[in-house]
Short mmCIF file of C-alpha atoms in Angstrom, two decimals:
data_model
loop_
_atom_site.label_atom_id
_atom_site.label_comp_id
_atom_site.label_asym_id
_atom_site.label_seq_id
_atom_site.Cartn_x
_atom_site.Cartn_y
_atom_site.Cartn_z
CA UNK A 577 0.00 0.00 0.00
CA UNK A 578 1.70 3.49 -0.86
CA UNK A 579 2.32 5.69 1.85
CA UNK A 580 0.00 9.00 0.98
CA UNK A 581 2.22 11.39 0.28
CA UNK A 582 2.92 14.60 2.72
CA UNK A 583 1.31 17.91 2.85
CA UNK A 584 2.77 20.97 1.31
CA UNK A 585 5.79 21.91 4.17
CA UNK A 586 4.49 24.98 6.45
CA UNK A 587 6.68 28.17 6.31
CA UNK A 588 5.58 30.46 8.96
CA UNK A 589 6.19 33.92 7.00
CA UNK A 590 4.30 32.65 3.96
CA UNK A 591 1.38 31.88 6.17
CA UNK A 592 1.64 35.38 7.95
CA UNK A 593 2.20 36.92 4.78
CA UNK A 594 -1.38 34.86 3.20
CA UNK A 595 -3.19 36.36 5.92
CA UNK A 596 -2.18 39.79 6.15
CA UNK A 597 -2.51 40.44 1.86
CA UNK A 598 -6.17 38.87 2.82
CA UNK A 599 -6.56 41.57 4.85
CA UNK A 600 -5.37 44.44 2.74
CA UNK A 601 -7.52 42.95 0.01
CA UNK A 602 -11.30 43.20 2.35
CA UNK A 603 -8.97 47.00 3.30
CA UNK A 604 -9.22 47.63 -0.60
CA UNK A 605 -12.91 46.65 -0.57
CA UNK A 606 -13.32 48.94 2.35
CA UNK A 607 -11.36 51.82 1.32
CA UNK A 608 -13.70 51.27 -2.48
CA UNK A 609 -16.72 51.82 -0.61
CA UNK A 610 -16.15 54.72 1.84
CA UNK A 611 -13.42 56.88 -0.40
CA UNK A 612 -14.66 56.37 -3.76
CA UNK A 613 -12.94 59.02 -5.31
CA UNK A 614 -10.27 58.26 -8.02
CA UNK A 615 -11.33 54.94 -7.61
CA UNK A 616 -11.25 53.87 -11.85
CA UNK A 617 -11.72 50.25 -12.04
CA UNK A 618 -14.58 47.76 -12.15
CA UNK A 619 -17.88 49.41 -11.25
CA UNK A 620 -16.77 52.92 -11.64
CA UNK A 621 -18.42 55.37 -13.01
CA UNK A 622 -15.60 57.42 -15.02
CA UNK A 623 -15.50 57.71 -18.60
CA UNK A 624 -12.20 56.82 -20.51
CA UNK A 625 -11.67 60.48 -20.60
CA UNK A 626 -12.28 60.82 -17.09
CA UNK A 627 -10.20 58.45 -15.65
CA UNK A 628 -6.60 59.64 -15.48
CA UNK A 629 -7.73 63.13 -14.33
CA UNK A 630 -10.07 61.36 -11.26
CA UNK A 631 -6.73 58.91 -10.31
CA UNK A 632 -4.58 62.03 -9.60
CA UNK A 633 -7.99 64.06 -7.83
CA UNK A 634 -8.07 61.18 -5.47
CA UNK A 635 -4.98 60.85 -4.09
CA UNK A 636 -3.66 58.96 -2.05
CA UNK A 637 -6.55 56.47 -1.77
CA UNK A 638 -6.76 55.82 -5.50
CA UNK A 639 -3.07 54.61 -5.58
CA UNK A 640 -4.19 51.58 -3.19
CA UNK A 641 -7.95 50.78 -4.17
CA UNK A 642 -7.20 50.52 -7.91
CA UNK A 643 -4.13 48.07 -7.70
CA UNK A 644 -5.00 44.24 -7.35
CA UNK A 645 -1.66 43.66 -6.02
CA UNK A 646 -2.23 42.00 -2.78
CA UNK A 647 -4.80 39.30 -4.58
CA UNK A 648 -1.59 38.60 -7.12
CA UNK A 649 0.63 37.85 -4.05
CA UNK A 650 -2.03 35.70 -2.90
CA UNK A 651 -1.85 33.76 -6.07
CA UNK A 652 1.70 33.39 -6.30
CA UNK A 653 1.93 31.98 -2.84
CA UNK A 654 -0.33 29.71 -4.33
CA UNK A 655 1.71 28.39 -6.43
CA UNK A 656 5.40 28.81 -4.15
CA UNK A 657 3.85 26.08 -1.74
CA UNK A 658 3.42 23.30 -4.34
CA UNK A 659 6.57 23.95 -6.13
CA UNK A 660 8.38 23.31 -2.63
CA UNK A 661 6.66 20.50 -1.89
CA UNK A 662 7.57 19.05 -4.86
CA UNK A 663 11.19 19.65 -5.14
CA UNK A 664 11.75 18.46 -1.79
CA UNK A 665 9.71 15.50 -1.59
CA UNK A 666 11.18 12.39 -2.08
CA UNK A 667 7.67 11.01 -4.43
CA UNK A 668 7.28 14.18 -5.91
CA UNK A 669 4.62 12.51 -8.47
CA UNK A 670 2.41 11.66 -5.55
CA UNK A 671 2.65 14.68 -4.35
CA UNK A 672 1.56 16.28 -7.28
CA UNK A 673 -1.44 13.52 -7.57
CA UNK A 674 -2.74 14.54 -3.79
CA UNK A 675 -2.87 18.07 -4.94
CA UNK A 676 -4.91 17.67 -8.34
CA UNK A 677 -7.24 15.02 -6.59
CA UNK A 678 -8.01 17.34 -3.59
CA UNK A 679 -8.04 20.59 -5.06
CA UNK A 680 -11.65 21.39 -6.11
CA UNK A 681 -12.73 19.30 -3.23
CA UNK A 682 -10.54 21.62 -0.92
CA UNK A 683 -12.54 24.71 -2.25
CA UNK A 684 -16.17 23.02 -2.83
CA UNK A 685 -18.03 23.51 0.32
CA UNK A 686 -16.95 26.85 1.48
CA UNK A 687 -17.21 28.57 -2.12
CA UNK A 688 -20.69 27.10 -2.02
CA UNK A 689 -21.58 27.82 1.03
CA UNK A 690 -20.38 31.33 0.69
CA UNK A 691 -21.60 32.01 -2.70
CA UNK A 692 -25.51 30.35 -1.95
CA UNK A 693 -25.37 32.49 1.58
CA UNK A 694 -24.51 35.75 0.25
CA UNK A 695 -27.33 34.94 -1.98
CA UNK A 696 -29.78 34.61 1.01
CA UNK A 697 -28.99 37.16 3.05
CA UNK A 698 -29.48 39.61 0.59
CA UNK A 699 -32.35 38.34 -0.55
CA UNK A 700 -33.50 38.61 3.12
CA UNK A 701 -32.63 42.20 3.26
CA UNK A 702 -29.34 41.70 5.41
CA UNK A 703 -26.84 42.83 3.12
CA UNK A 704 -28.06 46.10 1.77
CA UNK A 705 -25.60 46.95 -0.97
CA UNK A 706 -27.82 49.92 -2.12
CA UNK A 707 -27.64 51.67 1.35
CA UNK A 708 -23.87 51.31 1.18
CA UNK A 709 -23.58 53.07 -2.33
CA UNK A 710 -25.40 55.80 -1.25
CA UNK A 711 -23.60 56.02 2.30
CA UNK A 712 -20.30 57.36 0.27
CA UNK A 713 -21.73 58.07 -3.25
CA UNK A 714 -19.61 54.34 -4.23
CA UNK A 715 -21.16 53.61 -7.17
CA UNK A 716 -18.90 50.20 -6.78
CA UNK A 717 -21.01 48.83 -3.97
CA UNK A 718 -23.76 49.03 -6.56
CA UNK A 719 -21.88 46.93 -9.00
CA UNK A 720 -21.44 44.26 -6.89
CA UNK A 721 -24.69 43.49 -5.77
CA UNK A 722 -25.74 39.94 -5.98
CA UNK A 723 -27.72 38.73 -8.96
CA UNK A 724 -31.04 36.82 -8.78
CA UNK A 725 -31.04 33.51 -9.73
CA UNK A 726 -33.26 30.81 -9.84
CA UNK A 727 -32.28 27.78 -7.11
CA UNK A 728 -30.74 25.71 -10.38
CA UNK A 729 -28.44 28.58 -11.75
CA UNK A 730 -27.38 29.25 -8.36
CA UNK A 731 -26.87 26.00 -7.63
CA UNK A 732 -24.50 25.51 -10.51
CA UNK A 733 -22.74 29.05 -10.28
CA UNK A 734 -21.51 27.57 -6.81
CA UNK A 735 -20.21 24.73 -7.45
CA UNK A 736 -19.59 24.08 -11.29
CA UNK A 737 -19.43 27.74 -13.03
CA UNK A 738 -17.23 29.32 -10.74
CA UNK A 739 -14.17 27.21 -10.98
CA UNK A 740 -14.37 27.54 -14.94
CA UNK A 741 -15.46 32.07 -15.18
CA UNK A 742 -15.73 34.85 -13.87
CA UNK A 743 -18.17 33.85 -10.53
CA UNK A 744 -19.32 37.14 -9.35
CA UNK A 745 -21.88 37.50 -10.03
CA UNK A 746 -23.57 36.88 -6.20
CA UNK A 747 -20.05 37.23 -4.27
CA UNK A 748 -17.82 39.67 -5.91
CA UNK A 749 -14.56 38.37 -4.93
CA UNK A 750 -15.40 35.10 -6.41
CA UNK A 751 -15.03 37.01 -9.79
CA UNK A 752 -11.62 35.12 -9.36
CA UNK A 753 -12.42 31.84 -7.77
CA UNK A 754 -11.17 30.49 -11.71
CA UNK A 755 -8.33 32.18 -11.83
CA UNK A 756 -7.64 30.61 -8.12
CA UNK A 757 -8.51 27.38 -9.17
CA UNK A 758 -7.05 27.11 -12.96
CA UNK A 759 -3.50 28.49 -11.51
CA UNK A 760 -2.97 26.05 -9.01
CA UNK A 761 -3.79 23.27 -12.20
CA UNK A 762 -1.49 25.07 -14.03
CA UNK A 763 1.00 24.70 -11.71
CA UNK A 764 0.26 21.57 -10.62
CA UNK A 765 0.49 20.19 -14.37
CA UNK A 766 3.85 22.72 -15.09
CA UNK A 767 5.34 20.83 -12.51
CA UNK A 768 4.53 17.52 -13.99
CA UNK A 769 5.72 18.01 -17.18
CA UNK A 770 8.53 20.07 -16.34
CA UNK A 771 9.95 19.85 -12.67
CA UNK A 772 12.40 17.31 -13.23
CA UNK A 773 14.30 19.19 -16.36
CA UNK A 774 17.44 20.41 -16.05
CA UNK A 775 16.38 23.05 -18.20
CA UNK A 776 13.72 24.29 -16.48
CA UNK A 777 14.84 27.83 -16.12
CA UNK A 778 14.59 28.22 -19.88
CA UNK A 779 11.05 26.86 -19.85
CA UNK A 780 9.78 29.33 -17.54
CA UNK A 781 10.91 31.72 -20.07
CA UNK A 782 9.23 29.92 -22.90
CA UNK A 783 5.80 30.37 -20.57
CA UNK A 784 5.89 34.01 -21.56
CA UNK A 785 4.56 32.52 -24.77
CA UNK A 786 1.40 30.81 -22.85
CA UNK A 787 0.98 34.12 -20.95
CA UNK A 788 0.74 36.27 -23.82
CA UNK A 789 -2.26 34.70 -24.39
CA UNK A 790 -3.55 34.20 -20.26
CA UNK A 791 -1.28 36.98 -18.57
CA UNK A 792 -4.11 36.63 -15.97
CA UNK A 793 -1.98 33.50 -14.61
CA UNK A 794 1.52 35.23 -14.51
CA UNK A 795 2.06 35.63 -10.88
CA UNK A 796 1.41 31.72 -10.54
CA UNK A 797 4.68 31.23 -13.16
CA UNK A 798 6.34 33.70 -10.71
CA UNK A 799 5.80 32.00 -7.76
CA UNK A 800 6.89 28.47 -9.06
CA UNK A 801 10.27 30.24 -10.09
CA UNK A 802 10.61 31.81 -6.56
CA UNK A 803 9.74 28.25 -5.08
CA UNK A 804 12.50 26.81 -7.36
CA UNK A 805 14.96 29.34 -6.67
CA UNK A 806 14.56 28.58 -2.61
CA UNK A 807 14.63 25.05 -3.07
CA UNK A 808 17.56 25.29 -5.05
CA UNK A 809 19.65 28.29 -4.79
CA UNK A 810 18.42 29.78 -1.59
CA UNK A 811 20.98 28.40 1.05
CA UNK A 812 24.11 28.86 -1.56
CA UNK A 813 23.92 32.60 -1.73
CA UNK A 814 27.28 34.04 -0.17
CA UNK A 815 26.49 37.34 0.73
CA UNK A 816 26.72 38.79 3.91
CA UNK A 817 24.20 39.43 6.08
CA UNK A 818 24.39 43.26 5.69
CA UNK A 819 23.99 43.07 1.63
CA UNK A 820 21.20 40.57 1.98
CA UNK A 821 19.13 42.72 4.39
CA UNK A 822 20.20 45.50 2.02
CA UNK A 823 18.65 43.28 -1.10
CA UNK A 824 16.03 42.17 0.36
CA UNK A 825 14.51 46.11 1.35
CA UNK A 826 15.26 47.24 -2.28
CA UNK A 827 13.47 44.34 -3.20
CA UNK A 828 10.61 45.05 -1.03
CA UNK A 829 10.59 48.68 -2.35
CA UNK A 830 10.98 47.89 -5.87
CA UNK A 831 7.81 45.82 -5.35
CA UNK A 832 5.78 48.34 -3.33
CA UNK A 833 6.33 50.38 -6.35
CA UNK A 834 5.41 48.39 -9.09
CA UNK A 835 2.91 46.85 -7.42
CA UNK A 836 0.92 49.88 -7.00
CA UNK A 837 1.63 51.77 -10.10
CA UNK A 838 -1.63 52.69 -12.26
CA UNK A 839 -2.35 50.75 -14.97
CA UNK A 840 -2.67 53.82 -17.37
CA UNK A 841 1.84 54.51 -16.78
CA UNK A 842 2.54 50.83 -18.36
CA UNK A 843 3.81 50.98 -22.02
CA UNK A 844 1.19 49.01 -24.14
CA UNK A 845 3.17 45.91 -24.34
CA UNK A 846 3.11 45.00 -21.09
CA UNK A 847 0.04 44.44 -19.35
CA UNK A 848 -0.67 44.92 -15.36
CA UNK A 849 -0.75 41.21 -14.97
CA UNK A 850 2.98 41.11 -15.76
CA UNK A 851 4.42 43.89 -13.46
CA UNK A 852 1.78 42.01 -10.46
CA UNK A 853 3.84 38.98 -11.54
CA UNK A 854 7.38 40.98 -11.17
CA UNK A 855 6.29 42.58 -8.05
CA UNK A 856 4.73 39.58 -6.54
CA UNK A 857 8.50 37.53 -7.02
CA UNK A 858 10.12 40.65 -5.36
CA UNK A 859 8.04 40.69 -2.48
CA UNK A 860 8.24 36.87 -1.78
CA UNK A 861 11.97 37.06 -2.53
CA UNK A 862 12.23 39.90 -0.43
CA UNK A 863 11.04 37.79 2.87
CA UNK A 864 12.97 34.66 1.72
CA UNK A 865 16.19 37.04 2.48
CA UNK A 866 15.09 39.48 5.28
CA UNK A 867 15.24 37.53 8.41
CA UNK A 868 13.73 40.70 10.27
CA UNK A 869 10.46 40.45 7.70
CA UNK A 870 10.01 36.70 8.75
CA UNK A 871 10.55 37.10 12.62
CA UNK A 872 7.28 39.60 12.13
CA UNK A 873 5.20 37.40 9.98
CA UNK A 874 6.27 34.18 11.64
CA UNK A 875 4.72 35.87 14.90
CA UNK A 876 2.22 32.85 16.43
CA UNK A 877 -0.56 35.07 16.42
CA UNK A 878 -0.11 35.65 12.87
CA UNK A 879 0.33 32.15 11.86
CA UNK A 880 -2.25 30.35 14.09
CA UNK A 881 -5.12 32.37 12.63
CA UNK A 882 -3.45 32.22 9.04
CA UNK A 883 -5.44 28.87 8.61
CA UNK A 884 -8.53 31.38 8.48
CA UNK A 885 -7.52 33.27 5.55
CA UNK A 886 -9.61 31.79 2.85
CA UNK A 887 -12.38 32.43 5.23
CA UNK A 888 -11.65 35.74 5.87
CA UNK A 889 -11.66 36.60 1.83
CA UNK A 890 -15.16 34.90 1.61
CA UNK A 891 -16.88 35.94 4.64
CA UNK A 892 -15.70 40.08 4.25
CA UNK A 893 -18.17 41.51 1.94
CA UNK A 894 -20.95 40.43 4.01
CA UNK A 895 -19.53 42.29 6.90
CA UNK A 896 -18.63 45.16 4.63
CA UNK A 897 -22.29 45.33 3.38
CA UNK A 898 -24.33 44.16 6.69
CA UNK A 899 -22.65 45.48 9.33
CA UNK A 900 -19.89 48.16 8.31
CA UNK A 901 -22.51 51.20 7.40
CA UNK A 902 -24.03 50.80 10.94
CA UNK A 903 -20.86 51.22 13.10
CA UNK A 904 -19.56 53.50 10.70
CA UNK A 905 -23.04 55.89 11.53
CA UNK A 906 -22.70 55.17 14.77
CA UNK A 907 -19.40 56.17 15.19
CA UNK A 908 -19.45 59.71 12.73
CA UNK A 909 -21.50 61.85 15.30
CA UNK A 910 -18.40 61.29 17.92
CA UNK A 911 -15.51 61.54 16.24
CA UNK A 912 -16.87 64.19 13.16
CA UNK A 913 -14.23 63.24 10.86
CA UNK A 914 -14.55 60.59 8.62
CA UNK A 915 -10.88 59.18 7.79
CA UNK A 916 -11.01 58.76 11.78
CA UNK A 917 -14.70 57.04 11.70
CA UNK A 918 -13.62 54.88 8.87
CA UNK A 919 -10.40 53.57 10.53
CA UNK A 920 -12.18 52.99 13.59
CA UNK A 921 -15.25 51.29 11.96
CA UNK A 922 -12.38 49.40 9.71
CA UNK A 923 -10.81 47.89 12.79
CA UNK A 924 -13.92 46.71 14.58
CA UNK A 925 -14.70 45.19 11.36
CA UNK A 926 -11.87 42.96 11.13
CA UNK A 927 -12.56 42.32 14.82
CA UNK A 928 -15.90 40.82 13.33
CA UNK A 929 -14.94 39.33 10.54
CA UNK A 930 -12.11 37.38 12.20
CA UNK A 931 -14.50 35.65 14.27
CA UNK A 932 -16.81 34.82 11.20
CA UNK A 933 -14.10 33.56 9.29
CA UNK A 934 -13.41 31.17 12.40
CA UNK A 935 -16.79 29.74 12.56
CA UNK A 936 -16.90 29.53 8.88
CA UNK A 937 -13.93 27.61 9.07
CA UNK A 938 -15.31 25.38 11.22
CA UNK A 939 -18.54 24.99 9.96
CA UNK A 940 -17.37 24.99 6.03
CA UNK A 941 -13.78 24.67 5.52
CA UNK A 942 -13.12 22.16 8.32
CA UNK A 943 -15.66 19.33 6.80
CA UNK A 944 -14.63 20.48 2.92
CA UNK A 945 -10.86 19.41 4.04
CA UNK A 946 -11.99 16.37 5.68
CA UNK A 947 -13.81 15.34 2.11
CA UNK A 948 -11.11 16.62 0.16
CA UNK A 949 -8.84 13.64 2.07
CA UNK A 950 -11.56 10.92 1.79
CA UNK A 951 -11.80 11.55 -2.09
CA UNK A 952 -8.09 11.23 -2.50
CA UNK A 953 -7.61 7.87 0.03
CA UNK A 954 -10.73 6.75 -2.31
CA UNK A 955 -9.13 7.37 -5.60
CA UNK A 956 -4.98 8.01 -5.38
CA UNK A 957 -3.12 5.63 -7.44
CA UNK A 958 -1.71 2.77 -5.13
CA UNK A 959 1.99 1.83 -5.10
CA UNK A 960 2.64 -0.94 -7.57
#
């Protein structure tokens, strides 16, 4: 009988890291809804004329509500995880096999449950996207309203549609649930066909080709490069400590900067996607030299409730559209400034949506995990 292959190894920092860009992703949502101006993405209301102007009138919230940088990272360290795994496992081939068995079983109760519940509680009046638009003028909140659906559709957005296109149509941030789920394949089945080459390095480069087509999926080529390259090359750099700290902040820099640059600055040729990608690999190289940056995110608070960061990207809107407006009012009349309400209305927020995303976890994720393993004992290939 084989022995089933081990999970994907735990780095502290990575998990920190997963649940901190979580959180500056609902902070985008957040910051969307309450300082809409310059705000030029999805759901905006600019025209193409309009847009460049409104960027610059709304600084310096438009600089962090119309980059999609943090969800990149996410999806890099999505692909880092499996790439390490592989490289150091001894059956990397079974490894690979637990990870395309389990995958959409991993995701299939909690995207479900979140999608079919958003569903219901605005239907129920609970989530009140309308109120929200109006609270700021966001003309965003409107856009992402859930959609009706008859019990079928929804049914099948949930769990089939989701994984395959754009699913946001009743949870907004499930707009990349596909991208989530095609990336890891593509990872998964890059790693296959190519992990064991000696020329490896040469066929990331020939990926540029596939991502000319599907630059959408660069940060996951990105992030198996940066798990190869710590396999691999990590532990034979010879610099001193002082000019790795000093790499590793230029890095970080260099990625703070590209990662938040507006769209509208990048020479045709090269898409967002690609400078997300470049920016993601700096970041995640950055911490793979700093040993300052992973003493922070390898704090136990950090990476105990890093376990709950799925959870906290699908539980989020709810709070942002059932609860937030409420302590937000409640809060305005005593502090009279409303950079001061928001923050403060901002913090209880992730107070609350914490402690959803932990009894979502439980309730959802927990049980989705458990099936995820019972598929793959049912079906993995045995040792011959």
């Amino acid at each position: 009988m084989a022995t089933p292959a081990k999970a994907a190894p735990r780095i502290q920092y990575i998990d920190g890291l997963k649940l901190i860009m979580c959180y500056m992703i609902m902070l985008i949502h957040f910051t969307i809804a309450y300082f809409p101006d310059g705000y030029i993405s999805f759901g905006s209301n600019y025209t193409a004329a309009e847009r460049i102007p409104a960027f610059w009138d709304g600084l310096p919230y438009s600089i962090y509500t119309n980059s999609p940088f943090p969800l990149h990272i996410f999806f890099a360290l999505a692909a880092v995880l499996p790439t390490i795994s592989f490289f150091r496992s001894k059956e990397p081939y079974i490894s690979l096999q637990r990870q395309a068995i389990k995958r959409y079983f991993r995701f299939m109760i909690p995207v479900a449950a979140a999608i079919i519940g958003t569903s219901l509680l605005h239907t129920c009046g609970i989530l009140d996207f309308k109120e929200l638009a109006q609270l700021n003028n966001s003309p965003w909140c409107l856009s992402i309203e859930p959609k009706a659906m008859p019990w079928p559709t929804l049914l099948y957005h949930a769990l089939v549609q989701c994984y395959f296109e754009n699913g946001g149509d009743i949870l907004t941030v499930m707009w990349c649930m596909y991208i989530i789920f095609l990336g890891s394949m593509l990872t998964l089945a890059l790693l296959a066909l190519f992990g064991s080459s000696p020329f490896r390095k040469w066929l990331y480069l020939a990926s540029v080709l596939l991502l000319l087509a599907y630059p959408t999926y660069a940060s996951f080529i990105m992030g198996i490069a940066c798990g190869d390259f710590y396999v691999h090359h990590l532990e034979r750099i010879s610099f001193s400590n002082s000019k790795k700290a000093l790499l590793s902040w230029l890095l970080l820099a260099m990625g703070i900067i590209i990662g938040y640059m507006p769209d509208f600055l990048f020479p045709a040729p090269i898409t967002p996607f690609y400078a997300y990608a470049a920016a993601s690999g700096m970041i995640i190289l950055s911490l793979m030299l700093n040993s300052c940056l992973q003493s922070i995110l390898s704090k136990p608070f950090l990476v105990h409730h890093a376990k709950y960061s799925f959870s906290v990207l699908l539980v989020h809107i709810c709070v942002l559209a059932g609860v937030s407006k409420y302590i937000y009012q409640a809060l305005q009349p005593l502090t009279n400034s409303h950079l001061l309400s928001f923050a403060l209305c901002f913090s209880i927020c992730v107070v609350i949506t914490q402690l959803l995303a932990m009894v979502f976890y439980q309730l959802f994720e927990k049980p989705s995990q458990a099936l995820a393993d019972f598929v793959y004992q049912a079906t993995r290939t045995p040792k011959i």
